[in-house]
Every structure is written in structure tokens, then in C-alpha cells.
Amino acid sequence: LLRDGYHCDEHHFSYMPTYTGPGQASVFTGTTPKIHGIISNDWYDKKKGKTVYCVEDDLIKSVGGDFKNENRSPKNMLVTSLGDQIKLQTSYKGKSIGISIKDRGAILPAGKMADGAYWFKGGKEGKFITSTYYMEELPSWVTAFNDLKKPDEYLSQNWETLLPIEDYTESNADNNPYEQGLESDADPVFPYDLNRIKDKKGYSLIKSTPFGNDLIADFAEAAIEGENLGQDSIMDWLTISFSSPDYIGHKFGPRSIEIEDTYLRLDQTIAELINYLDKNVGKGDYILFLTADHGAAVVPQELMDKGVEVGYYNDSIILDAVETAIIAQFGVSGLIEDFSNYQFFLNREILKKNKLNMNEVCNTIVTSAMKQPGVKSGMTRRDLESALYDDRIKSIVQKGWNHQRSGDVALIMHPGWMSDYWEGKGGTTHGSPWAYDTHVPLLFYGYGIESGFTTKKTNVEDIVPTVAAVIGVQPPMGCTGVAIHDVLKK
């Protein structure tokens, strides 16, 4: 891909929070949460008064088994995706299929008009499922794939390093204090006896191994054959989300041998998939792009041990300090309805009943929160609704803020700081507006693409209009990105 494709070296997400749900939606709609509405993996719904999941749909049921919490659809995404535009362009003759271990990684990229989205059900099941949004029963090719019991095959082996372990020179030591590991009662060291661990953790274990990527690639090939993708003159759309690097990165951190080994193996998996496409679709008869839905932070404790002034913040302490300041200032309790995803949601009824000025309350929240460890600054609803920012970080917050769904105050944490949920556990997370969470790869390859690279800054919302220009399709209806000229000029 680097040799024969086009590489955008300075590619970034232009909003926060940098999570999977908003990332997948942004990549494939060509816009940001401000427009597409997927503001997080889950968020506080002000109308329902509870937290909702980005792809949950109470009117939908699972297909492939009667499972709770598998009622999934793209209903919450407010705009079309590139897959939808391909459906329109081909008068619904072209197919759109989404595949991932994660439900949101399959559903959001495929779009609202998709022919199918399939995700992996772990636990005791170990199979791919879908929902009634797409169909009433699994296609025969999916059932046949599930019957192969590929997860058993992959989890019957040890996870050993692909190369001799002494060759892993870009990582920390195999056993270090910045990792969680696959088991809480065992050291995070190679080799991992996956068959034994599966007996305790079930098939969900495969998500946290590099073999989750192999399983997804196997299923993608089965989808190409089962749906006859790319076999005629009508354009089809296939999205593949390799989610295992995320699960592994959370557990082991970005500087672990486990994540280095995962990427060495994923490189081979992608090579095999490209060879499959060349043989079964035709070299030059498809366009491919590769990116990620977010970055990841170095484990704060590792930086702290090296003298970097970062740390862990506590959400409860921040919330208590804000509530105390509000009571002291306005003599009213219960004004904070929810605090999640770095945002405070105010209770409108209490504001109105006590004739309080929302902006004054929001300013009090920002002032008091900034006195707490880890909090750099904050932005109020008034700021986010009306101001235009040249400041990159404030602009990033604004592009991730949706007028209808987001909160009334958004906090910005200091670089390198992380929730104390992770303190002492090892492992890492993501979600911030800082470069380690926004900077991701972007490569284009195949039809209409010649080799090259650019160091000019590109944004996540620019991917879709670039691909749309190459294949001659109208960009999605909410698209705010612009085609990357350097990719197109040849």
C-alpha cells in the first residue's frame, strides 16, 4: 500500500471525542458529529433522560439468535454514508455490506440503505449475527460460515510472537507494569494459551487477539463470494473494520509487544486480502482506502515514570466540585442532570423554575472545573453555538458538538491526562482532541490511484469526497470535507 498507493502522512480527526462510533460515522459520511449526530459511543439522551448507545434501536431485534442488547441499526445517524450514495447512484442495484467484530463498526460505515451489516457475537455463541433492520433471517452464506466454527480453530492455538521475541525492538519489555493482559491473575507474557483462557472468557476472547482480524478477513471473503460483490459492471461497497487492534491496545497499551505483533500479523492479513481481491475481483477493478477510527494515548504512568507531568483525573471529584460551586453561587441543587463524555448536561426545568441564566451557570461550571487536576479549560453552549475559532483545539471541540444531542459545557483535559479508571491497571484509552488521539494513517490504493504521498494536513471528512470523486458518485448529503487534490491530480 505504501509503495503502490497514495499516503497522507498528516491525517487527523478534526473533532472530539475520538471514539469508535463517531470515528466510523465520520470516516464514511464525510462530516463530523456536529452534523451526523453520532457524538460518542453512547451519550445521555436529554429527551429520554437516560444513556443511549449509538446504534441501539428499540424497534429492532437480533437475527441469528434471540439476543438481548443486539437490537441494532443506523437509525441514530442523521445523514447518508458513501454506501448510501452508491445505492442511489446504481438505482439500488449495487450492494452495500458492512463487517466488523463490533456492531457499530459494521453498521455505521455500511449506511442507512445497506443490504447487510454483520458483527461478531462472542460469549458462548462465537458467530456472526445481524438485525431485523436488514433482514428476517441470516443469508445461507452467513449460516454456512458460522457452521465452520472458525473461532474454535483460531482459539485452539497459543498466541506466540510471529517473529523471535528478541526482534521486537519497538516495544517495551514483554512483562511491564503498563499492561493489563488477557487475565487479571496472570502475567501479560507470551505465549498465551488461548484454548485455556477461552474456557473462562468464552469466544469474546478472540476480539483481544490478532486472530480476530483473521476471522474478519475470512468473513469478508465469504461475503464477497456469498453476495457476488464486484462480479459485474455495477458498483458494490464493502466496509471492513478490524477492531482487534483497539481491544488489544486498550489492554496492553500502544508500546507493547502484543500490539507490535498484532500489526505485524495484520500486515500479512491485509496482504492476503489484497491478493484475494486481485484474483477474485480483478487488479485495478476496485478502490481501497485504509484508515483508523481514532488513535491512542501512551499509558500515563509510563510517562510519569519518565518525568513527564501528566496524570489521572477523577470524574466524581470534578462533578462534586462543580455541584458544590453551583450551590454556593446560586443556592440551587440538582442542576447537573448528567456528566459524561467530558460534558455537563443541565436540568432545564430547574433552571427555569429558579429563573437562572444558563450562561452564568455554565461559566460557573467552567471556572470550578478548571481548578481540578487534569482540567485544562472548558467551553459553554454559547461558545459552541456562536463562536468561530482559529484555535485548533477549540475548533475540534466545536466540530464534535451537536446542538440537539450534546451537553451545555464541554471540558478539555490537559494533554496526556486520563481517567483514573485506568490508574494502576495498565492499558490505555482514547477520546481527547490531542494529536496522539487524532493522528491516524490514510492510504488510498487501486483504481484511479497512483503512488505518492503528501505531508499536507488532511482531515477525516476529506476521505469520502476523495473516493466519491474517483468513482464518480455524489458525496453524502451532510458531507463537509473536500476532496484531497493531490490524490486526484494524476
Coordinates of C-alpha atoms in Angstrom, one line a residue, residues 99-102 120 126 128 145 149-163 168 182 190-198 202-220 240-249 252 257-270 272:
I99 CA -18.4 -6.2 8.5
S100 CA -16.8 -5.9 11.9
I101 CA -16.3 -7.6 15.2
K102 CA -18.0 -4.5 16.7
F120 CA -19.5 -10.9 15.9
G126 CA -19.0 -17.3 18.6
F128 CA -21.8 -13.5 13.2
F145 CA -19.7 -19.6 7.6
K149 CA -16.7 -22.7 13.7
K150 CA -13.6 -20.6 12.7
P151 CA -13.3 -19.1 16.2
D152 CA -12.7 -22.6 17.6
E153 CA -9.9 -23.1 15.1
Y154 CA -8.2 -19.8 15.9
L155 CA -8.6 -20.2 19.7
S156 CA -7.3 -23.7 19.8
Q157 CA -3.7 -22.5 19.5
N158 CA -1.3 -20.5 21.5
W159 CA -0.7 -16.8 20.7
E160 CA 3.1 -16.8 20.2
T161 CA 5.0 -14.0 18.6
L162 CA 5.2 -14.1 14.8
L163 CA 8.9 -13.4 14.9
Y168 CA 10.5 -6.8 18.9
L182 CA -5.7 -11.1 28.9
F190 CA 4.0 -14.8 25.7
P191 CA 2.9 -17.4 24.9
Y192 CA -0.8 -17.1 25.7
D193 CA -2.7 -20.4 26.0
L194 CA -5.9 -19.2 24.2
N195 CA -7.7 -22.5 24.5
R196 CA -7.4 -22.5 28.3
I197 CA -8.4 -18.8 28.5
K198 CA -11.4 -19.3 26.2
G202 CA -15.7 -17.5 26.1
Y203 CA -15.5 -16.6 22.4
S204 CA -15.2 -12.9 23.2
L205 CA -11.6 -13.6 23.8
I206 CA -10.8 -13.6 20.1
K207 CA -11.6 -9.9 20.0
S208 CA -8.5 -9.3 22.1
T209 CA -6.1 -11.4 19.9
P210 CA -4.7 -10.7 16.4
F211 CA -6.8 -13.7 15.2
G212 CA -9.9 -11.5 15.5
N213 CA -8.5 -9.7 12.4
D214 CA -8.1 -13.1 10.6
L215 CA -11.7 -14.0 11.4
I216 CA -12.9 -10.7 10.0
A217 CA -10.9 -11.2 6.8
D218 CA -12.2 -14.7 6.4
F219 CA -15.8 -13.4 6.8
A220 CA -15.1 -10.6 4.3
I240 CA -14.3 -4.0 6.8
S241 CA -13.4 -2.8 10.3
F242 CA -10.5 -4.7 12.0
S243 CA -11.4 -4.0 15.7
S244 CA -8.9 -6.3 17.4
P245 CA -6.1 -3.7 17.5
D246 CA -8.4 -1.5 19.6
Y247 CA -9.2 -4.2 22.1
I248 CA -5.5 -5.2 22.3
G249 CA -4.3 -1.6 22.6
F252 CA -1.7 -3.7 26.6
I257 CA 5.0 -6.4 22.2
E258 CA 1.4 -7.6 21.9
I259 CA 0.3 -4.6 19.8
E260 CA 3.5 -4.7 17.7
D261 CA 2.9 -8.4 17.0
T262 CA -0.8 -7.6 16.1
Y263 CA 0.3 -5.1 13.5
L264 CA 2.9 -7.4 12.0
R265 CA 0.2 -10.1 11.6
L266 CA -2.4 -7.6 10.4
D267 CA 0.0 -6.6 7.6
Q268 CA 0.0 -10.2 6.4
T269 CA -3.8 -10.4 6.7
I270 CA -4.3 -7.3 4.6
E272 CA -3.7 -11.9 1.8

